[in-house]
Amino acid sequence: SQQGEEDPQALSIQEGENATMNCSYKTSINNLQWYRQNSGRGLVHLILIRSNEREKHSGRLRVTLDTSKKSSSLLITASRAADTASYFCGAGGTSYGKLTFGQGTILTVHP
Amino acid sequence: GAGVSQSPSNKVTEKGKDVELRCDPISGHTALYWYRQRLGQGLEFLIYFQGNSAPDKSGLPSDRFSAERTGESVSTLTIQRTQQEDSAVYLCASSQQGNYGYTFGSGTRLTVV
């Protein structure tokens, strides 16, 4: 079964609005990471949050982690058309950094 | 190099042929991972290298798939007797040892006809 599962599968918003994506996982983790993918090719690392952290910020990104609920959320504030992409969470449950990814959330930001 | 390099970028092959996919990780990154992504799907873990050894190859789908890494650098993923269900984007990523963010290559899009 998938370790990281994103929700919703697709999200469509207007430029300037905030976008929230959620991720759930099944087993205990060392860290959880969020990635962005454009055009179905390489993923770009956005942010890593460790299991002992609850919230992390990077620019317009805010990530929260609730280990009791085994869930994480990614908030993109003041979205732009350029944020249109697929977003994946990767759950890191091993000592060597292997990530297990979900199906991703497709975000479309309309100008 | 500055990033993770994968070649070829695209590969079309006939069913039954063997293919080799190459990954050149970031210099100094000891951990290397291969993933497969079918159209519209998430990433499926294939194999992990630490240095030149592969302590986790649990994601390789069948014995037609193999991979090696040499010189703690370049890795090659080989698929023998390709099948249509092998069609996917094959992604390679490298990272520093342990739980750090990955740097992904741009992938190889494999199409088996």
Short mmCIF file of C-alpha atoms in Angstrom, two decimals, chain B residues 8 14 22-23 30 34 36 38 47-50 53 59 64 67-70 73 87 90 97 101:
data_model
loop_
_atom_site.label_atom_id
_atom_site.label_comp_id
_atom_site.label_asym_id
_atom_site.label_seq_id
_atom_site.Cartn_x
_atom_site.Cartn_y
_atom_site.Cartn_z
CA PRO B 8 18.73 8.87 -23.02
CA GLU B 14 10.54 -2.97 -29.67
CA ARG B 22 21.95 5.68 -17.41
CA CYS B 23 22.08 7.98 -14.40
CA THR B 30 26.53 8.56 -1.96
CA TRP B 34 15.65 4.67 -9.11
CA ARG B 36 9.38 4.43 -12.12
CA ARG B 38 3.64 5.34 -15.20
CA ILE B 47 16.13 0.25 -6.04
CA TYR B 48 18.47 2.12 -3.67
CA PHE B 49 22.25 2.29 -3.85
CA GLN B 50 24.57 3.29 -1.05
CA SER B 53 26.06 -1.67 -3.14
CA GLY B 59 11.01 -2.56 -5.76
CA ARG B 64 14.12 -8.78 -16.03
CA ALA B 67 20.85 -2.25 -11.87
CA GLU B 68 24.42 -1.55 -11.00
CA ARG B 69 26.50 1.35 -9.84
CA THR B 70 30.23 1.76 -10.33
CA SER B 73 28.98 7.40 -9.42
CA SER B 87 6.56 1.81 -20.69
CA TYR B 90 12.27 6.14 -15.21
CA GLN B 97 23.65 9.87 2.90
CA GLY B 101 16.15 15.92 0.04
#
